[in-house]
CSV table of C-alpha atoms in Angstrom, one decimal:
chain,number,residue,atom,x,y,z
E,1,UNK,CA,-6.3,-38.0,-8.1
E,2,UNK,CA,-4.3,-35.5,-9.4
E,3,UNK,CA,-3.7,-32.3,-7.4
E,4,UNK,CA,-4.5,-29.5,-9.8
E,5,UNK,CA,-3.7,-25.6,-9.4
E,6,UNK,CA,-6.8,-23.4,-8.5
E,7,UNK,CA,-7.7,-21.0,-10.7
E,8,UNK,CA,-8.6,-17.3,-10.5
E,9,UNK,CA,-9.7,-14.9,-14.0
E,10,UNK,CA,-9.6,-11.3,-13.7
E,11,UNK,CA,-11.3,-10.0,-16.6
E,12,UNK,CA,-12.3,-6.1,-17.6
E,13,UNK,CA,-13.8,-7.2,-20.9
E,14,UNK,CA,-15.3,-9.4,-23.0
E,15,UNK,CA,-13.0,-12.6,-22.2
E,16,UNK,CA,-11.7,-13.9,-25.3
E,17,UNK,CA,-8.5,-14.9,-23.1
E,18,UNK,CA,-10.7,-16.2,-20.4
E,19,UNK,CA,-12.7,-18.6,-23.0
E,20,UNK,CA,-9.4,-18.8,-24.7
E,21,UNK,CA,-8.4,-21.3,-21.2
E,22,UNK,CA,-12.4,-22.8,-20.5
E,23,UNK,CA,-11.6,-23.7,-24.1
E,24,UNK,CA,-8.4,-25.3,-23.2
E,25,UNK,CA,-9.8,-26.8,-20.0
E,26,UNK,CA,-12.5,-28.2,-21.9
E,27,UNK,CA,-10.1,-29.9,-24.8
E,28,UNK,CA,-7.9,-31.3,-21.6
E,29,UNK,CA,-4.6,-28.9,-22.4
E,30,UNK,CA,-5.1,-27.4,-18.4
E,31,UNK,CA,-4.8,-30.9,-17.1
E,32,UNK,CA,-3.1,-29.5,-13.9
E,33,UNK,CA,-5.2,-26.5,-13.3
E,34,UNK,CA,-9.0,-25.6,-12.5
E,35,UNK,CA,-10.7,-22.5,-13.2
E,36,UNK,CA,-12.8,-21.7,-10.5
E,37,UNK,CA,-13.3,-18.3,-10.2
E,38,UNK,CA,-13.1,-14.9,-12.4
E,39,UNK,CA,-13.4,-11.9,-11.0
E,40,UNK,CA,-14.0,-8.8,-13.2
E,41,UNK,CA,-13.3,-5.3,-12.5
E,42,UNK,CA,-16.5,-4.1,-14.6
E,43,UNK,CA,-19.3,-5.6,-13.4
E,44,UNK,CA,-20.8,-4.9,-17.2
E,45,UNK,CA,-17.8,-7.2,-18.5
E,46,UNK,CA,-19.1,-10.2,-20.9
E,47,UNK,CA,-16.6,-11.7,-19.7
E,48,UNK,CA,-18.7,-12.2,-16.5
E,49,UNK,CA,-22.0,-14.6,-19.3
E,50,UNK,CA,-19.3,-16.3,-20.1
E,51,UNK,CA,-18.3,-17.7,-17.0
E,52,UNK,CA,-21.5,-18.6,-16.6
E,53,UNK,CA,-21.8,-20.0,-18.9
E,54,UNK,CA,-19.4,-22.8,-17.5
E,55,UNK,CA,-20.5,-22.8,-14.1
E,56,UNK,CA,-17.9,-21.5,-12.6
E,57,UNK,CA,-18.5,-18.8,-9.7
E,58,UNK,CA,-17.6,-15.7,-10.7
E,59,UNK,CA,-18.4,-11.6,-9.1
E,60,UNK,CA,-18.5,-8.5,-10.2
E,61,UNK,CA,-15.7,-6.1,-7.5
E,62,UNK,CA,-15.9,-2.1,-8.6
E,63,UNK,CA,-13.0,-0.3,-7.6
E,64,UNK,CA,-15.1,2.7,-8.5
E,65,UNK,CA,-17.4,2.1,-5.2
E,66,UNK,CA,-15.3,0.0,-2.5
E,67,UNK,CA,-11.4,2.8,-3.8
E,68,UNK,CA,-8.3,1.1,-3.7
E,69,UNK,CA,-7.6,-0.3,-0.3
E,70,UNK,CA,-11.7,-1.6,-0.7
E,71,UNK,CA,-11.3,-3.1,-3.9
E,72,UNK,CA,-8.0,-5.1,-3.2
E,73,UNK,CA,-9.6,-6.2,0.2
E,74,UNK,CA,-12.3,-7.6,-2.1
E,75,UNK,CA,-10.5,-9.2,-4.0
E,76,UNK,CA,-8.0,-10.4,-1.1
E,77,UNK,CA,-11.4,-11.8,0.5
E,78,UNK,CA,-12.3,-14.2,-2.7
E,79,UNK,CA,-9.7,-15.4,-4.3
E,80,UNK,CA,-9.1,-16.7,0.0
E,81,UNK,CA,-12.8,-18.5,0.6
E,82,UNK,CA,-12.4,-20.2,-3.0
E,83,UNK,CA,-8.4,-20.9,-1.5
E,84,UNK,CA,-7.0,-19.5,-5.0
E,85,UNK,CA,-2.7,-21.1,-5.9
E,86,UNK,CA,-2.9,-19.1,-9.2
E,87,UNK,CA,-4.0,-16.1,-10.9
E,88,UNK,CA,-4.4,-14.9,-14.2
E,89,UNK,CA,-5.4,-11.2,-15.5
E,90,UNK,CA,-7.1,-11.7,-18.9
E,91,UNK,CA,-7.9,-7.8,-20.4
E,92,UNK,CA,-7.4,-7.0,-16.5
E,93,UNK,CA,-7.6,-3.1,-16.6
E,94,UNK,CA,-7.4,-2.6,-12.9
E,95,UNK,CA,-3.6,-1.7,-11.7
E,96,UNK,CA,-2.4,-4.0,-8.6
E,97,UNK,CA,-0.9,-2.4,-6.0
E,98,UNK,CA,2.9,-4.3,-4.2
E,99,UNK,CA,1.5,-4.9,-1.6
E,100,UNK,CA,-1.6,-7.3,-3.7
E,101,UNK,CA,1.1,-9.0,-6.1
E,102,UNK,CA,3.9,-8.6,-2.7
E,103,UNK,CA,0.8,-11.3,-1.5
E,104,UNK,CA,0.8,-13.9,-4.5
E,105,UNK,CA,5.1,-14.0,-5.1
E,106,UNK,CA,5.2,-15.7,-8.8
E,107,UNK,CA,1.5,-16.7,-8.6
E,108,UNK,CA,-0.2,-14.0,-10.7
E,109,UNK,CA,0.3,-14.3,-15.0
E,110,UNK,CA,-0.1,-12.1,-17.5
E,111,UNK,CA,-0.7,-11.1,-20.6
E,112,UNK,CA,-0.5,-7.6,-22.5
E,113,UNK,CA,-0.3,-7.9,-26.7
E,114,UNK,CA,3.4,-7.2,-27.3
E,115,UNK,CA,6.6,-8.2,-27.3
E,116,UNK,CA,7.9,-6.9,-23.7
E,117,UNK,CA,9.8,-4.9,-23.7
E,118,UNK,CA,7.8,-2.9,-26.9
E,119,UNK,CA,5.0,-0.9,-25.8
E,120,UNK,CA,4.6,-1.6,-23.0
E,121,UNK,CA,3.9,0.8,-19.3
E,122,UNK,CA,1.7,3.3,-18.4
E,123,UNK,CA,-0.5,3.2,-20.9
E,124,UNK,CA,0.0,0.4,-22.9
E,125,UNK,CA,-2.8,-1.1,-22.9
E,126,UNK,CA,-6.2,-2.8,-26.3
E,127,UNK,CA,-6.1,-1.2,-29.2
E,128,UNK,CA,-3.4,0.9,-27.8
E,129,UNK,CA,-1.1,-1.4,-27.8
E,130,UNK,CA,-1.6,-2.3,-32.0
E,131,UNK,CA,-2.0,1.6,-32.6
E,132,UNK,CA,1.4,2.5,-31.0
E,133,UNK,CA,2.8,-1.0,-33.1
E,134,UNK,CA,1.5,1.1,-36.7
E,135,UNK,CA,2.3,4.6,-35.5
E,136,UNK,CA,6.0,2.9,-35.4
E,137,UNK,CA,5.9,0.4,-39.2
E,138,UNK,CA,6.6,-2.2,-37.3
E,139,UNK,CA,7.0,-5.3,-39.3
E,140,UNK,CA,6.5,-7.7,-36.3
E,141,UNK,CA,4.4,-7.9,-32.9
E,142,UNK,CA,3.4,-10.5,-30.6
E,143,UNK,CA,2.2,-11.2,-27.1
E,144,UNK,CA,3.8,-12.1,-24.3
E,145,UNK,CA,2.8,-14.0,-20.6
E,146,UNK,CA,5.1,-12.6,-17.9
E,147,UNK,CA,4.6,-13.0,-14.0
E,148,UNK,CA,4.1,-10.5,-11.6
E,149,UNK,CA,5.9,-8.6,-9.5
E,150,UNK,CA,6.1,-5.6,-7.4
E,151,UNK,CA,8.5,-3.5,-9.6
E,152,UNK,CA,6.0,-1.8,-13.3
E,153,UNK,CA,6.0,-3.7,-16.0
E,154,UNK,CA,8.2,-6.9,-13.3
E,155,UNK,CA,8.3,-9.7,-14.0
E,156,UNK,CA,9.6,-13.3,-15.2
E,157,UNK,CA,8.8,-13.4,-18.8
E,158,UNK,CA,7.6,-17.4,-19.5
E,159,UNK,CA,6.6,-17.3,-23.2
E,160,UNK,CA,6.4,-15.2,-25.8
E,161,UNK,CA,5.2,-15.4,-29.7
E,162,UNK,CA,6.4,-13.4,-32.4
E,163,UNK,CA,2.9,-11.7,-35.0
E,164,UNK,CA,3.5,-10.5,-38.4
E,165,UNK,CA,2.3,-7.0,-38.6
E,166,UNK,CA,-0.1,-7.1,-42.6
E,167,UNK,CA,-0.2,-3.9,-44.6
E,168,UNK,CA,-3.0,-2.1,-44.9
E,169,UNK,CA,-4.2,-3.5,-41.5
E,170,UNK,CA,-6.4,-1.9,-39.0
E,171,UNK,CA,-5.4,-1.7,-34.4
E,172,UNK,CA,-8.7,-3.7,-35.0
E,173,UNK,CA,-8.2,-6.7,-37.6
E,174,UNK,CA,-3.9,-6.4,-36.2
E,175,UNK,CA,-5.8,-7.3,-32.8
E,176,UNK,CA,-7.9,-10.1,-33.9
E,177,UNK,CA,-4.2,-11.8,-35.7
E,178,UNK,CA,-2.4,-10.9,-32.2
E,179,UNK,CA,-5.5,-13.1,-29.5
E,180,UNK,CA,-5.2,-15.9,-32.6
E,181,UNK,CA,-2.5,-16.8,-33.1
E,182,UNK,CA,-0.3,-15.4,-29.9
E,183,UNK,CA,-2.6,-15.0,-27.4
E,184,UNK,CA,-4.6,-17.7,-27.5
E,185,UNK,CA,-1.9,-19.9,-28.2
E,186,UNK,CA,0.5,-18.8,-25.8
E,187,UNK,CA,-1.6,-18.0,-22.2
E,188,UNK,CA,-2.9,-21.5,-21.8
E,189,UNK,CA,0.1,-23.0,-22.3
E,190,UNK,CA,2.4,-21.3,-20.3
E,191,UNK,CA,-1.3,-21.5,-17.2
E,192,UNK,CA,-0.7,-26.1,-17.5
E,193,UNK,CA,2.8,-25.0,-16.9
E,194,UNK,CA,1.6,-23.1,-13.3
E,195,UNK,CA,-0.5,-25.1,-12.7
E,196,UNK,CA,1.4,-28.5,-13.2
E,197,UNK,CA,4.2,-26.4,-10.8
E,198,UNK,CA,1.7,-25.8,-8.3
E,199,UNK,CA,0.4,-28.5,-8.5
E,200,UNK,CA,3.1,-30.7,-7.3
E,201,UNK,CA,3.9,-29.1,-5.0
E,202,UNK,CA,0.7,-29.5,-3.7
E,203,UNK,CA,2.1,-32.8,-3.4
E,204,UNK,CA,5.2,-32.6,-2.4
E,205,UNK,CA,3.1,-31.8,1.0
E,206,UNK,CA,0.5,-34.3,1.4
């Protein structure tokens, strides 16, 4: 039996990117990875229900209640308990400290709804990214999947895909198109690439 990378998905909201990963796993497009844990910074996140439907352990960890250090300590305990190899930030709105990121070198991947370096950095998340793209008047936007490191907005870009901005777009319609045409395509592909690399490393150490 092939080794698989053990994946944790960190979420804060509805979990549409999480659902894309679940669908890829069910379709056989994620053969070297397995989602074993979902963690949410928001106890009311619908993503937790999505995980429950798939039979994947899911927990809410409150930064507000625990404070920054306690929050990251709780995340670390769960990640360690479930022997996680790869962390996927899928609409995770809490900023992780450099110390936390340093513990997981080249093992944290994020999806961002723009073509980095455009419309990224502090304050650029969710609909704000698409609003900024429309206000700037760009004709093309897209999504980026990148590794996360301890330098803000740093990390190697893994995959990018462009999406056309249409006349009459609103932030909501543009967000939906970017998700459908880019995020839901790129994220499973990137996660499988990383999972295959991690799984091969695990096999080398057997």
